[in-house]
Coordinates of C-alpha atoms in Angstrom, one line a residue:
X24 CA -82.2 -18.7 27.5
X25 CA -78.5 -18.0 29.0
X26 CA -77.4 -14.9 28.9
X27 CA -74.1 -14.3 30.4
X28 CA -71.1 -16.3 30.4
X29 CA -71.4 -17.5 33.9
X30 CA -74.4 -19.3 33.9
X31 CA -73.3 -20.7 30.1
X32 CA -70.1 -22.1 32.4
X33 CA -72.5 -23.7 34.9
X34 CA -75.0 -25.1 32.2
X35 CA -71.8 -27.3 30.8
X36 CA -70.5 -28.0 34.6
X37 CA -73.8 -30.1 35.2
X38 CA -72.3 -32.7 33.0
X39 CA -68.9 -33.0 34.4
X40 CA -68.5 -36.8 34.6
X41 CA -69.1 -38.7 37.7
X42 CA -65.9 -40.9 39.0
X43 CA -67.4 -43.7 37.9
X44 CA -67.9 -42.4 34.5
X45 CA -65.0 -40.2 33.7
X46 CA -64.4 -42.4 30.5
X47 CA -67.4 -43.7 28.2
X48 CA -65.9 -45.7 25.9
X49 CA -68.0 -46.8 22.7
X50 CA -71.2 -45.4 24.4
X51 CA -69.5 -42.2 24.9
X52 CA -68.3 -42.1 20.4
X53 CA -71.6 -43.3 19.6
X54 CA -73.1 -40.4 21.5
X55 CA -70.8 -37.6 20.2
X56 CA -72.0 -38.8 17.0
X57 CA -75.0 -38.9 17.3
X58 CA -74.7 -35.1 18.8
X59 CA -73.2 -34.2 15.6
X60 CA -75.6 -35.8 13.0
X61 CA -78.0 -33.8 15.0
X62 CA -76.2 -30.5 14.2
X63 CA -75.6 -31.3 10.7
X64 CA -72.3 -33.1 11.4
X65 CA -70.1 -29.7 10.8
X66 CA -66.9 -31.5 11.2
X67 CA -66.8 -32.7 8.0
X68 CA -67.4 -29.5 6.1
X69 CA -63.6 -28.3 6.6
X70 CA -60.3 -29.7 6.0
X71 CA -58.5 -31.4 9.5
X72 CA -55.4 -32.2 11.4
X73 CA -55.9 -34.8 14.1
X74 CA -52.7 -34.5 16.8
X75 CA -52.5 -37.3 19.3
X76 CA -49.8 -38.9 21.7
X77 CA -49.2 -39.3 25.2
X78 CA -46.8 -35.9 25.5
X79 CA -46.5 -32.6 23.5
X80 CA -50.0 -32.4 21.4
X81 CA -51.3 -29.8 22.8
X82 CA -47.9 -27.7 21.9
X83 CA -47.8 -29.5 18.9
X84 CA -51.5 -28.9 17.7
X85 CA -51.2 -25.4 18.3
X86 CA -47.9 -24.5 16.6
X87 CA -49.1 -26.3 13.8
X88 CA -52.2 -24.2 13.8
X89 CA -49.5 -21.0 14.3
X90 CA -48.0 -21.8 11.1
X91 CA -50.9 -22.9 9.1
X92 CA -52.3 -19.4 9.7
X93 CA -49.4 -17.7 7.7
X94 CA -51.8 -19.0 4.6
X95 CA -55.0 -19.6 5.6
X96 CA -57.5 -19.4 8.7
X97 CA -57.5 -22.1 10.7
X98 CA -59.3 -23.0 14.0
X99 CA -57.6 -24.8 16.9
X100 CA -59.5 -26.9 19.6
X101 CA -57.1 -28.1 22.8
X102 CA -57.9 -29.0 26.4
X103 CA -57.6 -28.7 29.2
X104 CA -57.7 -25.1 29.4
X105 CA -55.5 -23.2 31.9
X106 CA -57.7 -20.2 33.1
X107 CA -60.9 -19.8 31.2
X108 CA -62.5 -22.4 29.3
X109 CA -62.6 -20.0 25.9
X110 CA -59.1 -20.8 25.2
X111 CA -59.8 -24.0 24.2
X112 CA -61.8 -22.9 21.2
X113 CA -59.0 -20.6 19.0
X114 CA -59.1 -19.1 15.6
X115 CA -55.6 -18.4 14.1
X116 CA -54.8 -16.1 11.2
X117 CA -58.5 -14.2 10.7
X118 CA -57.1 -10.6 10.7
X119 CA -54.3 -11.6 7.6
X120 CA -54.1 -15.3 6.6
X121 CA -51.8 -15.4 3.9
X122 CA -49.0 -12.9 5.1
X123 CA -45.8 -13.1 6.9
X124 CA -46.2 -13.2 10.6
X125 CA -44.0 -10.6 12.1
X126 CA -44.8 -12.3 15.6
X127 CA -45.5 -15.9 16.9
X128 CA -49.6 -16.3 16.3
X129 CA -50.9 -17.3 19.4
X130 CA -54.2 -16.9 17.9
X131 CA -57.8 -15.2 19.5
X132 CA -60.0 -17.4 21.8
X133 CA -63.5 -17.3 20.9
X134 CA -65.5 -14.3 23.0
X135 CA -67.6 -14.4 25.9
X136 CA -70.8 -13.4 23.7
X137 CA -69.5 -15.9 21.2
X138 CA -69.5 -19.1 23.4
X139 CA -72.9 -17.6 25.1
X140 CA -74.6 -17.5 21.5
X141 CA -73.1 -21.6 21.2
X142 CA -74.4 -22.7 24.2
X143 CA -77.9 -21.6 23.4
X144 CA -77.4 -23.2 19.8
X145 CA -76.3 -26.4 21.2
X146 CA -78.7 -26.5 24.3
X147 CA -81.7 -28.0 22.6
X148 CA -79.7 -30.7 20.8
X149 CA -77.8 -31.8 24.0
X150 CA -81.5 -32.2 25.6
X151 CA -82.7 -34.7 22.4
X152 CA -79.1 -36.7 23.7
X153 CA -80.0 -36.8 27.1
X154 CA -83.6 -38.3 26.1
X155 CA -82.1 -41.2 23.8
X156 CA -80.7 -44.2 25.6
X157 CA -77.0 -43.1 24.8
X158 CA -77.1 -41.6 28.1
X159 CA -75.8 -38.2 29.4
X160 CA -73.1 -36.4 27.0
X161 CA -70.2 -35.0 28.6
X162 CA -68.5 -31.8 29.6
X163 CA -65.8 -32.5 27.0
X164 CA -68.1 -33.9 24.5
X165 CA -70.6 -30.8 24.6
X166 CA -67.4 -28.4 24.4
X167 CA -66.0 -30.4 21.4
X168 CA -68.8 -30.4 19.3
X169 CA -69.4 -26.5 20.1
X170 CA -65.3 -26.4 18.4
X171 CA -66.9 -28.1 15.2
X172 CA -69.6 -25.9 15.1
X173 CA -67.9 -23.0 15.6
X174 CA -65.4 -23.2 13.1
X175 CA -67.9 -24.0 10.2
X176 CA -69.5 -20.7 11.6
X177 CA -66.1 -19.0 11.2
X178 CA -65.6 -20.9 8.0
X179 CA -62.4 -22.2 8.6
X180 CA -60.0 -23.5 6.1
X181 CA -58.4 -25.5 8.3
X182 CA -59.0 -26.8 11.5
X183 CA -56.3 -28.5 14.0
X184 CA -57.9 -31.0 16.8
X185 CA -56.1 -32.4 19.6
X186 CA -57.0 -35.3 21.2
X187 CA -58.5 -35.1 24.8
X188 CA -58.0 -38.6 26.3
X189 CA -56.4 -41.9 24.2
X190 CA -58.0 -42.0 20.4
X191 CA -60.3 -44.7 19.6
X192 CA -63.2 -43.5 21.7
X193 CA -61.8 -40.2 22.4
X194 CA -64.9 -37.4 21.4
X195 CA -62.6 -35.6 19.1
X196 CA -62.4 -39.2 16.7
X197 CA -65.6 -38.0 14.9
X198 CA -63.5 -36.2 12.4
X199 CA -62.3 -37.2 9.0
X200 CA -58.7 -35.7 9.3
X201 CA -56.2 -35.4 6.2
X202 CA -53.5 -35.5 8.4
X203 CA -53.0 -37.9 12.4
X204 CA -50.2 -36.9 14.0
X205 CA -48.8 -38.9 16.9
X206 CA -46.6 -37.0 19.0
X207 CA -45.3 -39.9 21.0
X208 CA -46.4 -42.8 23.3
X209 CA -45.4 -43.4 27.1
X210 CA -47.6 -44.3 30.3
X211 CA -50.0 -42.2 31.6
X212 CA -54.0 -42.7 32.2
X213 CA -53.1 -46.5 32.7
X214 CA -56.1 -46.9 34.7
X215 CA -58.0 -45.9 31.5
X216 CA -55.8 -46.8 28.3
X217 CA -54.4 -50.0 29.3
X218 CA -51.1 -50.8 31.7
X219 CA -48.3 -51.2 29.1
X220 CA -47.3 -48.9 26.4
X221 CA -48.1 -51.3 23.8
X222 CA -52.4 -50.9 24.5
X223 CA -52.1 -47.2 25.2
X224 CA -50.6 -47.4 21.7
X225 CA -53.5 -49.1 20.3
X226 CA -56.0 -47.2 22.0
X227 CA -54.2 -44.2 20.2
X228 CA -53.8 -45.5 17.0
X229 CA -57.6 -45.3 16.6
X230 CA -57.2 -41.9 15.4
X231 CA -55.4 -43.9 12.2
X232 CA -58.7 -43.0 9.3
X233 CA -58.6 -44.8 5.8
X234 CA -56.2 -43.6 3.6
X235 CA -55.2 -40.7 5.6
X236 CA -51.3 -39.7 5.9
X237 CA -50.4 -40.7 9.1
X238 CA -47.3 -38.8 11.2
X239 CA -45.6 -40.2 14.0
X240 CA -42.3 -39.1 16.3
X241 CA -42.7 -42.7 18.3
X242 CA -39.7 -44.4 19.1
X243 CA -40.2 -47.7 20.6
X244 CA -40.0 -50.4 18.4
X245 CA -43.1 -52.4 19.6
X246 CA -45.3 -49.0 19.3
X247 CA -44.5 -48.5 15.5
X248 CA -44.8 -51.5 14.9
X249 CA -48.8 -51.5 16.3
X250 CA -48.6 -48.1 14.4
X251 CA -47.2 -49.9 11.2
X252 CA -50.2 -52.9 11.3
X253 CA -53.1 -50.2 12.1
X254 CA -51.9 -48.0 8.9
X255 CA -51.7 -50.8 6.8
X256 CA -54.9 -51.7 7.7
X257 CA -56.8 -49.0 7.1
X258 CA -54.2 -48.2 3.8
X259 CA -53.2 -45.1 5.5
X260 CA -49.2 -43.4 4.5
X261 CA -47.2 -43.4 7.3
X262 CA -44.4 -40.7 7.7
X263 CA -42.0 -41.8 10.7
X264 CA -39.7 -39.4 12.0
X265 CA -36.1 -40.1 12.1
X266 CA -32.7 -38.7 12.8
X267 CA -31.1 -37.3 10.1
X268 CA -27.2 -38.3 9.9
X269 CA -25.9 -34.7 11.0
X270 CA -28.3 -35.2 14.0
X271 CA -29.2 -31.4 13.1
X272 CA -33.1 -32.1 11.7
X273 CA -35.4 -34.9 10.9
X274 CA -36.0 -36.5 7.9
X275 CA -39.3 -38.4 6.4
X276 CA -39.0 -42.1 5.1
X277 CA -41.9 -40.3 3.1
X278 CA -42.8 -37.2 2.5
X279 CA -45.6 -36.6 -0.3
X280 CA -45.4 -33.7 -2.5
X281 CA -48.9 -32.0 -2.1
X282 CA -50.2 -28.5 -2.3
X283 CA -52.9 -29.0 0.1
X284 CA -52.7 -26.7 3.3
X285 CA -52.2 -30.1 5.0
X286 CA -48.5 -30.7 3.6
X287 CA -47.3 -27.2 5.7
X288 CA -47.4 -29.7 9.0
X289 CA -44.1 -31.0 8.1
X290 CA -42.0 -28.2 8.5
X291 CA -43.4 -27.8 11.9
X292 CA -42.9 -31.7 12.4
X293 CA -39.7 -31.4 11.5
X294 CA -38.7 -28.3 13.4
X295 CA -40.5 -29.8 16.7
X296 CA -38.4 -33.1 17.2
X297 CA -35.3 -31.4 16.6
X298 CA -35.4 -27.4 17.7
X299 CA -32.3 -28.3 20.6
X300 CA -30.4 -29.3 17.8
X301 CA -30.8 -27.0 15.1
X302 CA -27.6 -25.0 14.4
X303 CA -27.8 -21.4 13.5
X304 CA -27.9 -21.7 9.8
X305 CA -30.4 -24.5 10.0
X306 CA -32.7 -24.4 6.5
X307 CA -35.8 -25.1 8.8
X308 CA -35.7 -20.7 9.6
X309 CA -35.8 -20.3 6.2
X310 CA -39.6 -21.7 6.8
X311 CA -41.8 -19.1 6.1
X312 CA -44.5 -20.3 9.0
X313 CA -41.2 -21.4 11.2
X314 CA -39.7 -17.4 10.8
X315 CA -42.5 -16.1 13.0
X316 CA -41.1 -18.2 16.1
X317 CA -37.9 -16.4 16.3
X318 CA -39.4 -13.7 17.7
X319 CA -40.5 -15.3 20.9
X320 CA -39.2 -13.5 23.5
X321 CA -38.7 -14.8 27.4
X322 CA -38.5 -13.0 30.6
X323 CA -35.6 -12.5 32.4
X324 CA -33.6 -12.0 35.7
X325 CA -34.6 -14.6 36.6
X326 CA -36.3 -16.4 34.1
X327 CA -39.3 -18.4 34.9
X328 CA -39.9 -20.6 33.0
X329 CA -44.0 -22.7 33.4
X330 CA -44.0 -26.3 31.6
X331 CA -47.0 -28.5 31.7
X332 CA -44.7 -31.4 32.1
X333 CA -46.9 -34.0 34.1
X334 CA -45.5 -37.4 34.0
X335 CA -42.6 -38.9 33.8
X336 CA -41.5 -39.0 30.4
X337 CA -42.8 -35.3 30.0
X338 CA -40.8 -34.6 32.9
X339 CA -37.4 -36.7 31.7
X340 CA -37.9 -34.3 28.3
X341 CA -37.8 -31.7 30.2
X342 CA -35.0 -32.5 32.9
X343 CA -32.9 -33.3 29.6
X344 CA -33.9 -29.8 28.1
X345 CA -33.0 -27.8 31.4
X346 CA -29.3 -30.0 31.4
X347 CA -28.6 -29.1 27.9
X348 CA -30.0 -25.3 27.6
X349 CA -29.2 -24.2 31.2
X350 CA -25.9 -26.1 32.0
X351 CA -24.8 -23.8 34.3
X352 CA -27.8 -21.9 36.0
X353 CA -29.2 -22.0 39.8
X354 CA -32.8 -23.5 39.3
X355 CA -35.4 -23.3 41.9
X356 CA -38.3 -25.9 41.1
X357 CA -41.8 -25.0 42.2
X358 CA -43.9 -28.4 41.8
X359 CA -47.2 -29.6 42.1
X360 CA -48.7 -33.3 41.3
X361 CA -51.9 -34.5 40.5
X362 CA -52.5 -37.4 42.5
X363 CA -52.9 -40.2 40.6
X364 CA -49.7 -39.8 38.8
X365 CA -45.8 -41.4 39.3
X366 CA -44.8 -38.8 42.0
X367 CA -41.3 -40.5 42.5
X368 CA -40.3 -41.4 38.7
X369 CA -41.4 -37.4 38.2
X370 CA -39.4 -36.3 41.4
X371 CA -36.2 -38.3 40.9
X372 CA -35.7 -36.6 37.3
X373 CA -36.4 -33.3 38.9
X374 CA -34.0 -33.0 42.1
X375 CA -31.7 -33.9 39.7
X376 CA -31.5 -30.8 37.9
X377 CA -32.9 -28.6 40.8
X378 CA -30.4 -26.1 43.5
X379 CA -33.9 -25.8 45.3
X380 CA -37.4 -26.9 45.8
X381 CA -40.7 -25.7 46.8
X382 CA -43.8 -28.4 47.1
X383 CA -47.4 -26.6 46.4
X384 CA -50.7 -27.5 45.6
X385 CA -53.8 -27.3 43.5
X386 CA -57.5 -28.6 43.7
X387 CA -59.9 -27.5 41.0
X388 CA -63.3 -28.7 39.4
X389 CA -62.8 -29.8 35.6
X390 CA -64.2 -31.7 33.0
X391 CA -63.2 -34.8 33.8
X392 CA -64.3 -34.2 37.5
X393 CA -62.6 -32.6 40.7
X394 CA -58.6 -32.2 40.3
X395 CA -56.3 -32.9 43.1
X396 CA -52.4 -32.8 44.1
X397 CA -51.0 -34.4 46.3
X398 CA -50.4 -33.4 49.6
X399 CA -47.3 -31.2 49.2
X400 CA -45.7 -32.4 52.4
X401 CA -46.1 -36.0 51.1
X402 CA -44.6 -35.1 48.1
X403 CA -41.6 -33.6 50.7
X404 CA -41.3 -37.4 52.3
X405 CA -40.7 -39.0 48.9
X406 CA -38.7 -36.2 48.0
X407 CA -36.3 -36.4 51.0
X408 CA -36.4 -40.6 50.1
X409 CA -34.8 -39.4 47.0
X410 CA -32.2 -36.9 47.7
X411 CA -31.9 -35.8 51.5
X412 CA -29.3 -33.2 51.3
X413 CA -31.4 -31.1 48.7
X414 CA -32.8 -27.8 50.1
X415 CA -36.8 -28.5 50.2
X416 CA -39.5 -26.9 51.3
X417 CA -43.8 -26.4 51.1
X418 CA -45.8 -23.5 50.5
X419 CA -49.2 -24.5 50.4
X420 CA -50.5 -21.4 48.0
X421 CA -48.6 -21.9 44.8
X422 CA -48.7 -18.2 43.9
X423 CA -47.2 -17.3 47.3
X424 CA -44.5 -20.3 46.1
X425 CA -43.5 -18.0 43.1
X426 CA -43.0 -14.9 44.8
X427 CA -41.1 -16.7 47.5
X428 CA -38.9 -18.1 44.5
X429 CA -38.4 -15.0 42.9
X430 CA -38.1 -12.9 46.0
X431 CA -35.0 -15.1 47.1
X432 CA -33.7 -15.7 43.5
X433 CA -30.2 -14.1 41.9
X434 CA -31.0 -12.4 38.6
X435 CA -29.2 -15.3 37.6
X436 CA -30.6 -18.2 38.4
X437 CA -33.9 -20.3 36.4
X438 CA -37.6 -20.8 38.8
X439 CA -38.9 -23.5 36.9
X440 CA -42.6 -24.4 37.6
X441 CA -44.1 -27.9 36.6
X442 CA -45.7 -31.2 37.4
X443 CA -48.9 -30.2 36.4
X444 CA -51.0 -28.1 33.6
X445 CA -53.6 -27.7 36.7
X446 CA -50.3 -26.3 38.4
X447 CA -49.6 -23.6 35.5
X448 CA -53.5 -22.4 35.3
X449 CA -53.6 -21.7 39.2
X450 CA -50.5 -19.2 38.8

């Protein structure tokens, strides 16, 4: 029996995958499967949102769940996690689902004594796994079906799943969602989802269920057309999202009529694509789920501003963001890079917008395994490769980076801290 959250954190660390077998494939869905026919398969006894793509579903998944809970109460499941693995496991809306939000919902994590009582629950059927010739279930696959099962505890309405790693074979595709959303599609986890964007698309599209509505922001042409075939195969809707002609919003070559909880998602949709370029009176505030984000406040002088941004196309987003929000502020940027990723695409897009830089670093055990950076003064040679004149430095200890940044900073200027969601947890 565990009985305090520690050792329930170092029961699910035994099974953090091995390098050589960070991603199952087919053996690792067959498994999660069979995990939840053993615990009565509580995934399928609530309504779900499925919210895929290379960039953004994590955001995505969990303002969606933010306005859902205006109405009803919804569970969220998201990883990684940033400090302590109950925030991936979030219920939204429990105190008053069904009134107006007076503040942005960022929902309650599931409690220490909570998560304790789940990993006793789940313990005996993660044993029957390990005995079957499926092999050893995973850190991410033992934490995803503890989501399931906690939300038919907490008797959800609604629950809002992101994706962890691609789609097909991803854990989370055990689900019968009403609604896949997919965000976007760019490269990142080649090494695992295929070297061109046109596999990673396919490996994502595997989220695409029968007849479901399916909701996509992808742009490339090649991507929805993969994303085309796969609905049409498994007769699923598919809302693509557009431009409108004012450039203001975006608009839905379809967009169904339906009372379900599941039709709210749009608004959000909507809303998300667009928020740079809605104008003051944009109809999209007039939202009842959308009016509880005006209310999110920043802090100021300076700002800092933490973004999970961690490859290059999250990073581009986010370069363009800065240019177009912040034309005319100082911006020290405080970066960190897990190793494995496009260090000089991500740099060149961020020395662009930046007055000043500070390298740092990170190394942390997860569930896929241990994390690293990169060496912060390697990141300094590519750096200088890049733009030689720019005002660089390292500080090894990212938190020391921050205070450093703020210490020197006008009450004018922007820190912006990114390159890594590993990068955000350790400040």
């Amino acid at each position: 029996m565990i009985k305090t959250f520690s050792q329930a954190v170092k029961f699910l660390e035994r099974y953090i995958p091995t390098p050589e077998k960070k991603h199952p494939g087919e053996l690792g869905l067959r498994r999660m499967e069979y995990l939840m026919n053993l615990l009565g398969n509580p995934q399928f006894r609530y309504p779900t949102i499925h919210v895929g793509g290379t960039s953004g579903k994590g955001s995505t998944a969990t303002i969606i769940a933010s306005i859902l809970a205006t109405k009803y109460k919804v569970g969220l499941h998201t990883s990684p996690h940033l400090v302590k693995i109950t925030e991936r496991i979030k219920i939204f809306g429990q105190d008053d689902p069904g009134s107006f939000l007076r503040e942005f919902d960022p929902g309650s994590d599931i409690s220490e004594d909570e998560f304790i009582g789940l990993v006793n629950y789940i313990k005996p059927f993660v044993d029957k796994v390990e005995k079957s010739n499926l092999g050893l279930p995973s850190y991410f696959e033992i934490v995803t079906a503890m989501a399931f099962l906690y939300f038919y505890q907490q008797k959800v309405d609604i629950a809002v799943i992101e994706v962890g790693m691609g789609g097909r074979f991803d854990a989370t595709n055990v689900i019968r969602p009403e609604v896949a959303v997919l965000t976007n599609v760019g490269l990142d986890h080649t090494e695992i989802l295929g070297d061109t964007i046109e596999k990673i698309a396919e490996d994502k599209a595997g989220i695409i269920k029968p007849g479901i509505l399916v909701v996509s922001g992808v742009k490339q042409t090649s991507v929805i057309q993969i994303i085309r075939e796969k609905c049409k195969e498994e007769s699923a809707k598919l809302s693509l999202l557009i431009p409108s002609p004012s450039g203001s919003a975006r608009q839905f070559l379809h967009h169904p009529r339906s009372p379900s909880a599941t039709s709210e998602v749009f608004p959000w949709l909507a809303f998300s694509y667009r928020i740079k370029q809605i104008d003051s009176k944009g109809s999209v505030f007039d939202y009842k789920g959308i009016k509880s984000l005006k209310n999110l406040k920043l802090k100021l002088n300076p700002l800092v501003i933490l973004d999970g941004a961690h490859n290059p196309d999250k990073v581009k987003a986010l370069a363009d963001s800065v240019k177009k929000i912040f034309p005319k502020k100082r911006i020290t940027t405080i970066i960190a890079i897990k190793n494995d990723k496009d260090a000089k695409e991500m740099l060149t897009q961020l020395l662009e917008v930046s007055y000043k830089v500070i390298f740092t670093k990170f190394e942390l055990t997860a569930d896929i395994g241990i994390i690293t950076s990169y060496d912060p003064n390697k990141l300094l040679g590519i750096g200088r490769t890049i733009a030689k004149d720019k005002s660089m430095s390292v500080t090894a200890d990212a938190k020391k980076a921050v205070d450093q940044a703020i210490k020197s900073a006008k009450s004018s200027d922007l820190i912006l801290v990114t390159g890594s969601l590993y990068l955000v947890g350790e400040i």
